[in-house]
Amino acid sequence: EAGVAQSPRYKIIEKRQSVAFWCNPISGHATLYWYQQILGQGPKLLIQFQNNGVVDDSQLPKDRFSAERLKGVDSTLKIQPAKLEDSAVYLCASSSLQNTEAFFGQGTRLTVV
Amino acid sequence: AQSVAQPEDQVNVAEGNPLTVKCTYSVSGNPYLFWYVQYPNRGLQFLLKYITGDNLVKGSYGFEAEFNKSQTSFHLKKPSALVSDSALYFCAVRDGAGNKLTFGGGTRVLVKP
């Protein structure tokens, strides 16, 4: 069984530019998560989807971050415009049911300069 | 709001000695509890979970965890640590309604030969 795929693995952009991350969850997994992990901290949930509907986006900075999962499978997370404090690893995860473990991709390391 | 506390930033242990990583949680209703491990430049790997049933749960790589409802704790344990267990460990909680998966700040484990 293939794992959660994320791309790109690394991205360096200048502040005020835009960037997008892509995630392909494990086949058949209805729940998809995007987390932000700042160096030295635990992952912080940005948004959680159940199929193509949003379950929780309470910690998503909606003035600059957006995410979509149009067909209930792949998802993209976008930042526009980026700030220096957005430098972090962005992790995508998926699970088959809301009460089972989540499986994580390798993440995208974003550096904003 | 649900939360997870990992009171130790780092745990040092000699190889062959028992390892314990502490975790306490706060959540409404019955908790679903998880432990993950993160190696450098990698995503999070699932170790074990508690959903219901026996308070002692066994997971991957010889790890186990004990659920204590009265103390709201879910400590991770390994009877004999290996140098290869050196990594970052995260505890996570989800409430019974299947809402968001919240992580603790992480504990770095260093196993010395």
Coordinates of C-alpha atoms in Angstrom, one line a residue:
Chain A
E1 CA 0.0 0.0 0.0
A2 CA 1.4 3.4 -1.0
G3 CA 1.8 6.0 1.7
V4 CA 0.9 9.6 1.8
A5 CA 2.6 11.5 -1.0
Q6 CA 3.6 15.1 -0.7
S7 CA 5.4 17.5 -3.1
P8 CA 7.6 19.3 -3.3
R9 CA 10.0 18.1 -0.5
Y10 CA 11.7 21.5 -0.2
K11 CA 10.8 25.0 -1.2
I12 CA 12.6 28.4 -0.8
I13 CA 10.7 31.6 -1.5
E14 CA 10.9 35.2 -0.8
K15 CA 8.5 36.9 1.6
R16 CA 5.3 38.1 -0.1
Q17 CA 5.5 35.4 -2.7
S18 CA 3.0 32.7 -3.0
V19 CA 3.5 28.9 -2.7
A20 CA 1.4 25.8 -3.0
F21 CA 1.8 22.3 -1.6
W22 CA 0.2 19.1 -2.9
C23 CA -0.8 16.0 -1.0
N24 CA -2.1 12.6 -2.3
P25 CA -3.5 10.6 0.7
I26 CA -3.6 6.9 1.0
S27 CA -6.2 5.4 -1.3
G28 CA -9.6 5.2 0.3
H29 CA -8.8 7.5 3.2
A30 CA -11.7 9.9 3.7
T31 CA -10.0 12.1 6.3
L32 CA -7.1 14.4 5.3
Y33 CA -5.1 16.7 7.5
W34 CA -2.7 19.5 7.0
Y35 CA -0.3 20.3 9.9
Q36 CA 2.3 23.0 10.3
Q37 CA 5.4 22.0 12.3
I38 CA 7.7 24.8 13.3
L39 CA 11.2 23.7 14.3
G40 CA 11.3 22.5 17.8
Q41 CA 7.5 22.3 18.2
G42 CA 4.8 19.8 17.8
P43 CA 2.6 19.7 14.7
K44 CA -0.2 22.2 14.7
L45 CA -3.4 21.3 12.8
L46 CA -4.2 23.8 10.1
I47 CA -7.2 22.1 8.5
Q48 CA -9.0 18.8 8.5
F49 CA -11.2 17.5 5.7
Q50 CA -13.7 14.7 5.7
N51 CA -14.0 13.8 2.1
N52 CA -14.2 17.2 0.4
G53 CA -15.9 19.0 3.4
V54 CA -14.0 20.9 6.1
V55 CA -14.2 19.5 9.6
D56 CA -11.9 21.9 11.4
D57 CA -10.0 25.0 10.2
S58 CA -10.0 27.0 13.4
Q59 CA -6.2 27.5 13.4
L60 CA -5.9 28.2 9.7
P61 CA -4.8 31.9 9.1
K62 CA -7.5 32.5 6.5
D63 CA -6.1 35.9 5.4
R64 CA -3.2 34.1 3.8
F65 CA -3.7 30.4 3.9
S66 CA -6.2 28.4 1.8
A67 CA -6.7 24.7 1.2
E68 CA -9.0 22.7 -1.0
R69 CA -9.9 19.0 -1.6
L70 CA -12.2 19.3 -4.5
K71 CA -12.8 15.7 -5.4
G72 CA -12.3 14.3 -2.0
V73 CA -8.9 12.8 -2.8
D74 CA -5.9 15.1 -3.5
S75 CA -5.5 18.3 -1.6
T76 CA -3.5 21.5 -2.1
L77 CA -2.5 24.0 0.6
K78 CA -1.6 27.6 -0.6
I79 CA 0.0 30.5 1.2
Q80 CA -0.3 33.9 -0.3
P81 CA 1.5 36.1 0.6
A82 CA 4.1 34.3 2.6
K83 CA 5.7 35.7 5.7
L84 CA 9.0 34.9 7.4
E85 CA 7.2 33.2 10.2
D86 CA 5.6 30.7 7.8
S87 CA 9.0 28.9 7.6
A88 CA 8.1 25.4 8.8
V89 CA 7.5 21.9 7.7
Y90 CA 4.0 21.3 6.3
L91 CA 2.8 17.8 6.9
C92 CA -0.1 16.1 5.3
A93 CA -1.8 13.0 6.8
S94 CA -4.7 10.8 6.1
S95 CA -6.9 8.3 8.0
S96 CA -9.6 5.9 7.1
L97 CA -11.9 6.8 9.9
Q98 CA -11.9 9.7 12.3
N99 CA -11.1 7.6 15.3
T100 CA -8.1 5.7 13.9
E101 CA -4.5 6.6 13.5
A102 CA -3.4 9.1 10.9
F103 CA -0.6 8.3 8.5
F104 CA 1.8 11.0 7.6
G105 CA 3.7 12.0 4.5
Q106 CA 7.4 13.1 4.6
G107 CA 6.4 16.8 4.6
T108 CA 7.4 19.9 2.7
R109 CA 10.1 22.1 4.2
L110 CA 9.3 25.7 3.5
T111 CA 11.9 28.4 3.9
V112 CA 10.8 32.0 3.5
V113 CA 13.6 34.5 3.1
Chain B
A1 CA -10.4 22.7 24.2
Q2 CA -8.4 19.6 24.1
S3 CA -4.7 19.6 24.9
V4 CA -1.6 17.4 25.3
A5 CA 1.3 18.1 27.7
Q6 CA 4.7 16.4 27.4
P7 CA 6.5 17.8 30.4
E8 CA 10.0 16.8 29.5
D9 CA 11.8 18.4 26.5
Q10 CA 14.5 15.7 26.5
V11 CA 15.0 12.3 28.1
N12 CA 18.5 10.8 28.4
V13 CA 18.9 7.1 29.0
A14 CA 21.7 4.6 28.7
E15 CA 21.3 1.7 26.2
G16 CA 19.7 -1.3 27.8
N17 CA 17.9 0.7 30.5
P18 CA 14.2 1.3 30.6
L19 CA 12.8 4.3 28.8
T20 CA 9.7 6.3 29.8
V21 CA 8.3 9.3 28.0
K22 CA 5.5 11.1 29.8
C23 CA 2.2 12.4 28.4
T24 CA -0.9 13.9 30.0
Y25 CA -4.0 15.0 28.2
S26 CA -7.2 17.0 28.5
V27 CA -10.2 16.1 26.3
S28 CA -14.0 16.0 26.5
G29 CA -15.4 12.5 26.7
N30 CA -13.5 9.3 26.1
P31 CA -10.0 9.9 24.7
Y32 CA -8.4 8.3 21.7
L33 CA -4.6 8.4 22.4
F34 CA -1.7 8.0 20.1
W35 CA 2.1 7.9 20.1
Y36 CA 4.2 8.9 17.1
V37 CA 8.0 8.9 16.5
Q38 CA 9.8 11.3 14.2
Y39 CA 13.4 10.8 12.9
P40 CA 15.3 13.7 11.3
N41 CA 13.9 14.9 8.0
R42 CA 11.1 12.4 8.2
G43 CA 7.4 12.5 8.7
L44 CA 5.7 11.1 11.8
Q45 CA 5.5 7.3 12.2
F46 CA 2.7 5.7 14.1
L47 CA 3.8 3.7 17.2
L48 CA 0.6 2.7 19.0
K49 CA -2.8 3.8 20.1
Y50 CA -5.4 3.4 22.8
I51 CA -9.0 3.4 21.8
T52 CA -10.7 1.2 24.4
G53 CA -10.1 -2.0 26.4
D54 CA -6.9 -3.0 28.1
N55 CA -5.1 -0.1 29.7
L56 CA -1.7 -1.5 28.6
V57 CA -1.3 -1.3 24.8
K58 CA 1.6 -2.7 22.8
G59 CA 3.0 -1.2 19.7
S60 CA 5.8 -1.3 17.2
Y61 CA 9.5 -1.8 18.0
G62 CA 8.9 -3.1 21.5
F63 CA 7.2 0.1 22.7
E64 CA 4.1 0.0 25.0
A65 CA 2.0 2.6 26.7
E66 CA -0.2 2.6 29.8
F67 CA -3.5 4.5 29.9
N68 CA -4.4 5.9 33.3
K69 CA -7.9 7.5 33.2
S70 CA -7.7 8.9 36.8
Q71 CA -4.4 10.6 36.1
T72 CA -5.3 11.5 32.5
S73 CA -1.9 10.1 31.4
F74 CA -0.6 7.9 28.6
H75 CA 3.1 7.3 29.2
L76 CA 5.2 5.6 26.6
K77 CA 7.6 2.9 27.8
K78 CA 10.2 0.5 26.5
P79 CA 11.8 -2.0 28.9
S80 CA 15.3 -1.9 27.2
A81 CA 16.2 1.1 25.1
L82 CA 18.4 1.0 22.0
V83 CA 20.6 3.7 20.5
S84 CA 18.4 3.5 17.4
D85 CA 15.4 4.7 19.6
S86 CA 17.0 8.2 19.7
A87 CA 14.4 10.4 18.1
L88 CA 11.6 12.8 18.7
Y89 CA 8.4 11.4 20.3
F90 CA 4.9 12.9 20.1
C91 CA 1.8 12.1 22.1
A92 CA -1.6 13.0 20.5
V93 CA -5.2 12.9 21.5
R94 CA -8.6 13.0 19.7
D95 CA -12.0 13.1 21.4
G96 CA -14.5 10.4 20.9
A97 CA -16.5 12.5 18.4
G98 CA -13.6 12.1 16.0
N99 CA -12.6 15.8 16.0
K100 CA -9.2 17.2 15.5
L101 CA -6.0 15.3 16.3
T102 CA -4.0 17.4 18.8
F103 CA -0.3 16.9 19.4
G104 CA 2.0 17.6 22.3
G105 CA 5.2 19.6 22.0
G106 CA 7.3 16.5 21.7
T107 CA 10.1 14.9 23.8
R108 CA 13.5 14.3 22.4
V109 CA 14.9 10.9 23.5
L110 CA 18.7 10.4 23.5
V111 CA 19.9 6.9 24.1
K112 CA 23.6 6.7 24.9
P113 CA 25.7 3.6 24.2

